CSV table of C-alpha atoms in Angstrom, one decimal:
chain,number,residue,atom,x,y,z
D,9,UNK,CA,0.0,0.0,0.0
D,10,UNK,CA,1.4,3.4,-0.9
D,11,UNK,CA,2.4,5.6,2.0
D,12,UNK,CA,0.0,8.3,3.0
D,13,UNK,CA,1.1,11.9,2.4
D,14,UNK,CA,0.9,14.5,5.2
D,15,UNK,CA,1.5,18.1,4.1
D,16,UNK,CA,2.6,20.5,6.7
D,17,UNK,CA,5.5,21.8,8.8
D,18,UNK,CA,6.4,19.7,11.8
D,19,UNK,CA,6.4,22.9,14.0
D,20,UNK,CA,2.7,23.4,13.4
D,21,UNK,CA,0.6,22.1,16.3
D,22,UNK,CA,-2.1,20.8,13.9
D,23,UNK,CA,0.5,19.0,11.7
D,24,UNK,CA,2.1,17.3,14.7
D,25,UNK,CA,-1.3,16.3,16.0
D,26,UNK,CA,-2.0,14.4,12.8
D,27,UNK,CA,1.5,13.0,12.7
D,28,UNK,CA,1.3,11.7,16.3
D,29,UNK,CA,-1.7,9.6,15.2
D,30,UNK,CA,0.1,8.2,12.2
D,31,UNK,CA,3.0,7.2,14.4
D,32,UNK,CA,0.7,5.6,17.1
D,33,UNK,CA,-1.0,3.6,14.3
D,34,UNK,CA,2.4,2.7,12.7
D,35,UNK,CA,1.1,3.9,9.3
D,36,UNK,CA,3.7,4.4,6.6
D,37,UNK,CA,3.7,8.1,5.7
D,38,UNK,CA,5.6,10.8,3.8
D,39,UNK,CA,5.9,14.2,5.6
D,40,UNK,CA,5.9,16.9,2.9
D,41,UNK,CA,7.0,20.2,4.4
D,42,UNK,CA,5.0,23.4,3.7
D,43,UNK,CA,6.8,26.7,4.0
D,44,UNK,CA,4.5,29.0,6.0
D,45,UNK,CA,7.0,31.8,5.9
D,46,UNK,CA,6.9,31.8,2.1
D,47,UNK,CA,3.0,31.5,2.4
D,48,UNK,CA,3.1,28.3,0.4
D,49,UNK,CA,-0.2,27.3,2.1
D,50,UNK,CA,-1.9,30.3,0.3
D,51,UNK,CA,-0.7,29.4,-3.2
D,52,UNK,CA,-3.1,27.9,-5.8
D,53,UNK,CA,-1.5,24.5,-5.7
D,54,UNK,CA,-2.1,24.1,-2.0
D,55,UNK,CA,-5.5,25.8,-2.0
D,56,UNK,CA,-6.7,23.2,-4.5
D,57,UNK,CA,-6.2,20.7,-1.7
D,58,UNK,CA,-7.2,22.9,1.2
D,59,UNK,CA,-9.4,25.9,0.3
D,60,UNK,CA,-9.0,27.5,3.7
D,61,UNK,CA,-5.2,27.6,3.2
D,62,UNK,CA,-4.3,25.8,6.4
D,63,UNK,CA,-2.0,22.9,7.3
D,64,UNK,CA,-2.1,20.0,7.5
D,65,UNK,CA,-3.6,18.0,4.6
D,66,UNK,CA,-3.6,14.3,4.3
D,67,UNK,CA,-3.7,12.4,1.0
D,68,UNK,CA,-4.6,8.7,1.3
D,69,UNK,CA,-5.1,7.3,-2.2
D,70,UNK,CA,-8.1,9.1,-3.7
D,71,UNK,CA,-9.0,10.8,-0.4
D,72,UNK,CA,-7.8,14.3,0.4
D,73,UNK,CA,-8.6,15.3,4.0
D,74,UNK,CA,-8.0,18.4,6.1
D,75,UNK,CA,-8.6,19.5,9.7
D,76,UNK,CA,-6.1,17.7,12.0
D,77,UNK,CA,-8.8,16.3,14.3
D,78,UNK,CA,-10.7,14.8,11.4
D,79,UNK,CA,-7.5,13.3,10.1
D,80,UNK,CA,-6.8,11.8,13.6
D,81,UNK,CA,-10.3,10.2,13.7
D,82,UNK,CA,-9.9,8.8,10.1
D,83,UNK,CA,-6.5,7.3,10.7
D,84,UNK,CA,-7.6,5.8,14.1
D,85,UNK,CA,-10.7,4.3,12.4
D,86,UNK,CA,-9.1,3.1,9.2
D,87,UNK,CA,-6.1,1.5,10.9
D,88,UNK,CA,-8.0,0.3,14.0
D,89,UNK,CA,-6.3,-3.1,13.8
D,90,UNK,CA,-2.7,-2.0,13.9
D,91,UNK,CA,-0.4,0.0,16.1
D,92,UNK,CA,-1.8,1.2,19.4
D,93,UNK,CA,-5.1,-0.5,19.9
D,94,UNK,CA,-8.0,1.2,21.7
D,95,UNK,CA,-7.5,4.8,20.6
D,96,UNK,CA,-11.2,4.9,19.9
D,97,UNK,CA,-12.3,2.9,22.9
D,98,UNK,CA,-13.8,-0.6,23.0
D,99,UNK,CA,-17.5,0.3,22.9
D,100,UNK,CA,-19.9,3.0,21.7
D,101,UNK,CA,-20.1,4.5,25.2
D,102,UNK,CA,-16.3,4.6,25.5
D,103,UNK,CA,-16.1,6.2,22.0
D,104,UNK,CA,-18.6,8.8,23.1
D,105,UNK,CA,-16.6,9.8,26.1
D,106,UNK,CA,-13.5,10.0,24.0
D,107,UNK,CA,-15.4,12.3,21.5
D,108,UNK,CA,-16.5,14.4,24.5
D,109,UNK,CA,-12.9,15.1,25.5
D,110,UNK,CA,-11.9,15.6,21.9
D,111,UNK,CA,-14.5,18.4,21.7
D,112,UNK,CA,-13.3,19.8,25.1
D,113,UNK,CA,-9.8,20.0,23.6
D,114,UNK,CA,-11.1,21.6,20.5
D,115,UNK,CA,-13.6,24.1,22.0
D,116,UNK,CA,-12.2,24.9,25.5
D,117,UNK,CA,-8.5,23.8,25.8
D,118,UNK,CA,-7.3,24.9,22.4
D,119,UNK,CA,-8.4,28.5,22.2
D,120,UNK,CA,-6.7,29.9,25.3
D,121,UNK,CA,-3.6,27.7,25.0
D,122,UNK,CA,-3.2,28.5,21.3
D,123,UNK,CA,-3.4,32.2,22.1
D,124,UNK,CA,-0.7,31.9,24.8
D,125,UNK,CA,1.6,29.9,22.5
D,126,UNK,CA,1.2,32.4,19.7
D,127,UNK,CA,1.7,35.4,21.9
D,128,UNK,CA,4.5,34.1,24.1
D,129,UNK,CA,6.4,31.7,21.9
D,130,UNK,CA,5.9,33.0,18.3
D,131,UNK,CA,5.1,36.7,18.4
D,132,UNK,CA,8.5,37.7,19.8
D,133,UNK,CA,10.3,35.6,17.1
D,134,UNK,CA,8.3,37.2,14.4
D,135,UNK,CA,8.5,40.8,15.7
D,136,UNK,CA,4.8,41.0,16.4
D,137,UNK,CA,3.9,43.1,19.5
D,138,UNK,CA,2.4,41.2,22.4
D,139,UNK,CA,-1.0,42.1,23.9
D,140,UNK,CA,-0.4,41.8,27.7
D,141,UNK,CA,-4.1,42.3,28.6
D,142,UNK,CA,-5.2,39.5,26.4
D,143,UNK,CA,-2.3,37.3,27.6
D,144,UNK,CA,-3.4,37.8,31.2
D,145,UNK,CA,-7.1,37.1,30.3
D,146,UNK,CA,-6.2,33.9,28.4
D,147,UNK,CA,-3.9,32.7,31.2
D,148,UNK,CA,-6.8,33.0,33.6
D,149,UNK,CA,-9.1,31.2,31.2
D,150,UNK,CA,-6.6,28.4,30.7
D,151,UNK,CA,-6.0,28.1,34.4
D,152,UNK,CA,-9.7,27.6,35.0
D,153,UNK,CA,-9.8,24.9,32.4
D,154,UNK,CA,-6.8,23.2,33.9
D,155,UNK,CA,-8.5,23.2,37.3
D,156,UNK,CA,-11.3,21.1,35.8
D,157,UNK,CA,-8.7,18.8,34.1
D,158,UNK,CA,-6.9,18.4,37.5
D,159,UNK,CA,-10.1,17.1,39.1
D,160,UNK,CA,-10.9,14.8,36.2
D,161,UNK,CA,-7.4,13.4,36.1
D,162,UNK,CA,-7.4,12.8,39.8
D,163,UNK,CA,-10.3,10.4,39.1
D,164,UNK,CA,-9.2,8.9,35.8
D,165,UNK,CA,-5.8,8.0,34.5
D,166,UNK,CA,-6.5,9.3,31.0
D,167,UNK,CA,-9.1,11.9,30.0
D,168,UNK,CA,-11.7,9.4,28.7
D,169,UNK,CA,-10.9,6.5,31.1
D,170,UNK,CA,-8.2,4.0,31.8
D,171,UNK,CA,-6.6,3.9,28.4
D,172,UNK,CA,-4.8,6.4,26.2
D,173,UNK,CA,-7.0,7.6,23.4
D,174,UNK,CA,-7.2,10.2,20.6
D,175,UNK,CA,-8.5,12.6,23.2
D,176,UNK,CA,-5.2,12.6,25.1
D,177,UNK,CA,-3.3,12.6,21.8
D,178,UNK,CA,-5.1,15.7,20.7
D,179,UNK,CA,-3.6,17.7,23.6
D,180,UNK,CA,0.0,16.8,22.9
D,181,UNK,CA,1.0,19.7,20.5
D,182,UNK,CA,-0.3,22.7,22.4
D,183,UNK,CA,0.8,21.4,25.8
D,184,UNK,CA,4.3,20.8,24.5
D,185,UNK,CA,4.7,24.4,23.5
D,186,UNK,CA,3.1,25.7,26.7
D,187,UNK,CA,5.6,23.7,28.7
D,188,UNK,CA,8.7,24.2,26.5
D,189,UNK,CA,8.3,27.6,24.9
D,190,UNK,CA,6.1,30.1,26.8
D,191,UNK,CA,7.7,30.5,30.2
D,192,UNK,CA,4.3,29.3,31.6
D,193,UNK,CA,5.2,25.7,32.2
D,194,UNK,CA,4.0,25.9,35.8
D,195,UNK,CA,0.4,26.1,34.6
D,196,UNK,CA,0.9,22.4,33.9
D,197,UNK,CA,3.7,21.4,36.3
D,198,UNK,CA,2.1,22.9,39.4
D,199,UNK,CA,-1.0,20.7,39.0
D,200,UNK,CA,-0.2,17.2,40.4
D,201,UNK,CA,-2.5,15.1,38.2
D,202,UNK,CA,-2.3,17.2,35.1
D,203,UNK,CA,1.5,17.1,35.4
D,204,UNK,CA,1.5,13.3,35.9
D,205,UNK,CA,-0.7,12.9,32.8
D,206,UNK,CA,1.5,15.2,30.8
D,207,UNK,CA,4.7,13.3,31.8
D,208,UNK,CA,3.0,10.1,30.9
D,209,UNK,CA,1.6,10.9,27.5
D,210,UNK,CA,4.6,13.0,26.3
D,211,UNK,CA,6.9,10.1,27.0
D,212,UNK,CA,5.1,7.8,24.5
D,213,UNK,CA,7.3,6.6,21.6
D,214,UNK,CA,5.2,8.6,19.1
D,215,UNK,CA,5.8,11.9,20.9
D,216,UNK,CA,9.5,11.1,21.6
D,217,UNK,CA,9.9,10.5,17.8
D,218,UNK,CA,8.3,13.9,17.0
D,219,UNK,CA,10.6,15.6,19.5
D,220,UNK,CA,13.6,14.0,17.8
D,221,UNK,CA,12.4,15.0,14.4
D,222,UNK,CA,11.8,18.6,15.6
D,223,UNK,CA,15.3,18.7,17.1
D,224,UNK,CA,16.8,17.5,13.8
D,225,UNK,CA,14.7,20.1,12.0
D,226,UNK,CA,15.9,23.0,14.1
D,227,UNK,CA,19.6,22.0,13.4
D,228,UNK,CA,19.1,22.4,9.6
L,22,UNK,CA,-35.6,1.5,27.2
L,23,UNK,CA,-35.3,4.7,29.3
L,24,UNK,CA,-35.9,8.0,27.3
L,25,UNK,CA,-32.8,10.1,26.7
L,26,UNK,CA,-32.8,13.2,28.9
L,27,UNK,CA,-31.4,16.4,27.4
L,28,UNK,CA,-30.5,19.0,30.0
L,29,UNK,CA,-30.5,22.4,28.3
L,30,UNK,CA,-32.8,25.1,27.3
L,31,UNK,CA,-34.9,25.6,24.1
L,32,UNK,CA,-33.1,28.7,22.7
L,33,UNK,CA,-29.6,27.5,23.2
L,34,UNK,CA,-27.9,26.8,19.9
L,35,UNK,CA,-26.0,23.8,21.3
L,36,UNK,CA,-29.2,22.4,22.8
L,37,UNK,CA,-31.0,22.9,19.5
L,38,UNK,CA,-28.3,20.9,17.7
L,39,UNK,CA,-28.8,17.9,19.9
L,40,UNK,CA,-32.6,18.1,19.8
L,41,UNK,CA,-32.5,18.4,16.0
L,42,UNK,CA,-30.3,15.3,15.8
L,43,UNK,CA,-32.7,13.4,18.1
L,44,UNK,CA,-35.6,14.4,15.8
L,45,UNK,CA,-33.7,13.4,12.6
L,46,UNK,CA,-32.9,10.0,14.2
L,47,UNK,CA,-36.5,9.6,15.5
L,48,UNK,CA,-35.3,9.0,19.0
L,49,UNK,CA,-37.6,9.6,22.0
L,50,UNK,CA,-36.2,12.3,24.4
L,51,UNK,CA,-37.2,14.5,27.3
L,52,UNK,CA,-35.9,18.1,27.5
L,53,UNK,CA,-35.2,19.0,31.1
L,54,UNK,CA,-34.9,22.7,31.2
L,55,UNK,CA,-31.9,24.2,32.9
L,56,UNK,CA,-32.6,27.8,33.9
L,57,UNK,CA,-29.4,29.3,32.5
L,58,UNK,CA,-30.8,32.8,33.0
L,59,UNK,CA,-30.8,32.0,36.8
L,60,UNK,CA,-27.3,30.5,36.6
L,61,UNK,CA,-28.6,26.9,37.1
L,62,UNK,CA,-25.8,25.6,34.9
L,63,UNK,CA,-23.2,26.9,37.3
L,64,UNK,CA,-24.7,25.3,40.3
L,65,UNK,CA,-23.1,22.2,42.0
L,66,UNK,CA,-25.9,19.9,40.9
L,67,UNK,CA,-25.3,20.6,37.2
L,68,UNK,CA,-21.5,20.9,37.6
L,69,UNK,CA,-21.5,17.3,38.9
L,70,UNK,CA,-22.7,16.3,35.5
L,71,UNK,CA,-20.8,18.8,33.4
L,72,UNK,CA,-17.8,20.3,35.2
L,73,UNK,CA,-17.5,23.0,32.5
L,74,UNK,CA,-20.9,24.3,33.3
L,75,UNK,CA,-22.1,24.5,29.7
L,76,UNK,CA,-25.3,23.2,28.1
L,77,UNK,CA,-26.4,20.8,27.0
L,78,UNK,CA,-25.6,17.5,28.8
L,79,UNK,CA,-27.4,14.3,28.0
L,80,UNK,CA,-28.2,11.2,30.1
L,81,UNK,CA,-28.7,8.0,28.3
L,82,UNK,CA,-29.1,5.3,30.9
L,83,UNK,CA,-25.7,5.1,32.7
L,84,UNK,CA,-24.0,7.4,30.2
L,85,UNK,CA,-23.7,11.1,30.9
L,86,UNK,CA,-22.3,13.1,28.0
L,87,UNK,CA,-21.6,16.7,27.2
L,88,UNK,CA,-20.3,18.8,24.2
L,89,UNK,CA,-23.1,19.0,21.6
L,90,UNK,CA,-20.8,17.9,18.7
L,91,UNK,CA,-19.8,14.8,20.7
L,92,UNK,CA,-23.4,14.1,21.6
L,93,UNK,CA,-24.6,14.2,18.0
L,94,UNK,CA,-21.8,11.9,16.8
L,95,UNK,CA,-22.8,9.4,19.6
L,96,UNK,CA,-26.5,9.6,18.5
L,97,UNK,CA,-25.6,9.2,14.8
L,98,UNK,CA,-23.6,6.1,15.6
L,99,UNK,CA,-25.9,4.5,18.2
L,100,UNK,CA,-29.0,4.9,16.0
L,101,UNK,CA,-27.4,4.0,12.7
L,102,UNK,CA,-30.0,2.4,10.5
L,103,UNK,CA,-32.9,4.4,12.0
L,104,UNK,CA,-34.1,7.8,10.9
L,105,UNK,CA,-31.8,9.9,8.7
L,106,UNK,CA,-28.2,8.5,8.0
L,107,UNK,CA,-25.9,11.3,9.2
L,108,UNK,CA,-22.4,9.9,8.6
L,109,UNK,CA,-22.4,8.9,5.0
L,110,UNK,CA,-22.0,5.3,3.8
L,111,UNK,CA,-18.3,4.5,3.7
L,112,UNK,CA,-15.1,5.3,5.7
L,113,UNK,CA,-14.2,8.0,3.1
L,114,UNK,CA,-17.6,9.6,3.3
L,115,UNK,CA,-17.4,9.6,7.1
L,116,UNK,CA,-14.0,11.2,7.0
L,117,UNK,CA,-15.4,14.0,4.9
L,118,UNK,CA,-18.3,14.5,7.3
L,119,UNK,CA,-15.7,14.7,10.1
L,120,UNK,CA,-13.7,17.3,8.1
L,121,UNK,CA,-16.7,19.6,7.6
L,122,UNK,CA,-17.9,19.1,11.2
L,123,UNK,CA,-14.4,20.4,12.2
L,124,UNK,CA,-14.7,23.3,9.8
L,125,UNK,CA,-17.9,24.3,11.5
L,126,UNK,CA,-16.4,23.9,14.9
L,127,UNK,CA,-13.1,25.6,14.1
L,128,UNK,CA,-13.9,28.3,11.5
L,129,UNK,CA,-17.7,29.0,11.3
L,130,UNK,CA,-18.9,28.7,14.8
L,131,UNK,CA,-16.8,31.3,16.5
L,132,UNK,CA,-17.5,34.3,14.2
L,133,UNK,CA,-21.2,33.3,13.9
L,134,UNK,CA,-21.7,33.0,17.7
L,135,UNK,CA,-19.8,36.3,18.3
L,136,UNK,CA,-22.2,38.1,15.9
L,137,UNK,CA,-25.3,36.4,17.5
L,138,UNK,CA,-24.1,37.2,21.0
L,139,UNK,CA,-23.5,40.8,20.2
L,140,UNK,CA,-26.7,41.4,18.4
L,141,UNK,CA,-29.1,39.2,20.3
L,142,UNK,CA,-27.8,38.3,23.7
L,143,UNK,CA,-25.8,41.3,24.9
L,144,UNK,CA,-28.7,43.8,24.6
L,145,UNK,CA,-31.0,41.4,26.4
L,146,UNK,CA,-28.6,41.5,29.4
L,147,UNK,CA,-28.6,45.3,29.3
L,148,UNK,CA,-25.4,45.8,27.3
L,149,UNK,CA,-24.7,47.6,24.0
L,150,UNK,CA,-23.8,45.8,20.8
L,151,UNK,CA,-20.1,46.2,19.9
L,152,UNK,CA,-20.6,47.1,16.2
L,153,UNK,CA,-16.8,47.0,15.5
L,154,UNK,CA,-16.7,43.4,16.9
L,155,UNK,CA,-19.7,42.5,14.8
L,156,UNK,CA,-18.1,43.9,11.7
L,157,UNK,CA,-14.8,42.1,12.3
L,158,UNK,CA,-16.6,38.8,12.7
L,159,UNK,CA,-18.8,39.4,9.6
L,160,UNK,CA,-15.6,39.8,7.6
L,161,UNK,CA,-14.3,36.5,9.0
L,162,UNK,CA,-17.6,34.8,8.2
L,163,UNK,CA,-17.7,36.2,4.7
L,164,UNK,CA,-14.3,34.6,3.9
L,165,UNK,CA,-15.6,31.2,5.2
L,166,UNK,CA,-18.9,31.6,3.3
L,167,UNK,CA,-17.0,32.3,0.1
L,168,UNK,CA,-15.2,29.0,0.5
L,169,UNK,CA,-18.6,27.3,1.2
L,170,UNK,CA,-20.0,28.9,-2.0
L,171,UNK,CA,-17.2,27.3,-4.0
L,172,UNK,CA,-17.7,23.9,-2.3
L,173,UNK,CA,-21.5,23.9,-2.6
L,174,UNK,CA,-21.2,24.7,-6.3
L,175,UNK,CA,-19.7,21.3,-6.7
L,176,UNK,CA,-21.5,19.3,-4.0
L,177,UNK,CA,-25.1,19.4,-2.9
L,178,UNK,CA,-24.2,19.2,0.8
L,179,UNK,CA,-20.9,19.9,2.5
L,180,UNK,CA,-19.5,16.4,2.8
L,181,UNK,CA,-20.9,15.2,-0.6
L,182,UNK,CA,-24.3,14.6,-2.2
L,183,UNK,CA,-25.8,13.4,1.1
L,184,UNK,CA,-27.1,15.4,4.1
L,185,UNK,CA,-24.9,14.8,7.1
L,186,UNK,CA,-24.0,15.9,10.6
L,187,UNK,CA,-21.8,18.5,9.0
L,188,UNK,CA,-24.8,20.3,7.5
L,189,UNK,CA,-26.8,19.7,10.7
L,190,UNK,CA,-24.2,21.5,12.8
L,191,UNK,CA,-24.7,24.7,10.9
L,192,UNK,CA,-28.4,24.9,11.5
L,193,UNK,CA,-28.7,26.6,14.9
L,194,UNK,CA,-26.3,29.5,14.5
L,195,UNK,CA,-27.2,30.2,10.9
L,196,UNK,CA,-30.9,30.2,11.7
L,197,UNK,CA,-30.4,33.0,14.3
L,198,UNK,CA,-28.1,34.9,11.9
L,199,UNK,CA,-30.7,34.9,9.2
L,200,UNK,CA,-34.0,35.1,11.2
L,201,UNK,CA,-33.1,37.2,14.2
L,202,UNK,CA,-29.9,39.2,13.5
L,203,UNK,CA,-30.7,40.6,10.1
L,204,UNK,CA,-27.7,38.9,8.5
L,205,UNK,CA,-29.7,36.9,5.9
L,206,UNK,CA,-27.9,38.7,3.1
L,207,UNK,CA,-24.7,36.8,4.0
L,208,UNK,CA,-26.5,33.6,2.9
L,209,UNK,CA,-28.9,34.9,0.3
L,210,UNK,CA,-26.2,36.8,-1.7
L,211,UNK,CA,-24.4,33.5,-2.4
L,212,UNK,CA,-26.3,31.4,-4.9
L,213,UNK,CA,-25.2,27.9,-3.8
L,214,UNK,CA,-25.1,28.7,-0.1
L,215,UNK,CA,-28.6,30.1,-0.4
L,216,UNK,CA,-29.9,26.9,-2.1
L,217,UNK,CA,-28.2,24.7,0.5
L,218,UNK,CA,-29.6,26.9,3.4
L,219,UNK,CA,-33.1,26.7,1.9
L,220,UNK,CA,-32.8,23.0,1.6
L,221,UNK,CA,-31.5,22.2,5.1
L,222,UNK,CA,-33.6,24.7,7.0
L,223,UNK,CA,-36.8,23.3,5.6
L,224,UNK,CA,-36.2,19.8,7.0
L,225,UNK,CA,-39.1,18.9,9.3
L,226,UNK,CA,-36.7,18.1,12.2
L,227,UNK,CA,-35.3,21.6,12.1
L,228,UNK,CA,-38.7,23.2,11.7
L,229,UNK,CA,-39.9,21.4,14.8
L,230,UNK,CA,-37.0,22.5,16.9
L,231,UNK,CA,-36.9,26.1,15.8
L,232,UNK,CA,-40.6,26.8,16.0
L,233,UNK,CA,-40.3,29.2,18.9
L,234,UNK,CA,-37.9,32.1,18.5
L,235,UNK,CA,-36.1,34.3,21.0
């Protein structure tokens, strides 16, 4: 079977979200970089695949798919029998709870954490002025969310239950940047159960591989 | 079999999404009204079910579930073979449904809800509409709708030639934009978006859920 193609830069949280799933499921893939600085994602060739001009895009045979969380679900479903088993749960009810936490990530965890990552990690690199009022607002918002996670993870090893699932996986990219690149690591590390969960999921082989690849990338 | 309980309120967009899905799947349910105006969704009783204090939450036997987009996916899967099929008929079709559900959740929902909130909800609470914020979000929504126009010129519904969860997810916010916020021109000025909107908003399930306005 031909390798799937994943278009996107490794540094993009959405791209690494999709890649983490490909690695967990041991799917043969080809990572094709997209140069965001050169606005490659806004050129006609890319827009033909992804009309919103965003990364990543997956090509699997005749199927072209975008939106990292849709890609994660598709890969987990299609390759259910290989790699890490149980990413989608073992029953309809387990799957439902996984989807619930996928949506929590998407609607509640992602907005404030993305904002902080952009403002604290990337804006300084790109010479964009920071908005301190909004940073403070989003930090408070994110803290409140993490308080709910702390309670949840004190009762459950992983977000949706006793097993690692796509819901935990979906949180890897933003949390990595929060801990490594924003100076706000204590948001995670000061919370006993959130920190234990983070240490656990980020030490999975799939995430270790992405860290190695990122390191190699930054040396080029 | 016990009836599914939906804890929410009739005017909430997220509650309406769940109710519409239940109607499409012809599933019996009971709406248990949560008095959000009185802050009932932030009380310990409700927070025990949904720690984020948002509506709706459903109870289906032993299962308690929140996040409307997760709830409708659950219902679509549990009641496959009954009522309207909402996930397509193959893995590839399902993937495209998931993709357009994500587009709604990531790109359409936020600007649409901000516009709704500013025009409909803020004045009700005694505040003033922030016109600049409305304008900014109309511009965002316009960019998204232009892409929808292109997509719907090639495909009857968002994920393909079949109605799906992806289209369903757009009903509650778009209905308010068109019917109660005076933003109908965003839809009616785009030929294919208009045809799509007229089609999906006339579905009996949606008509039943949206009967009473704000």
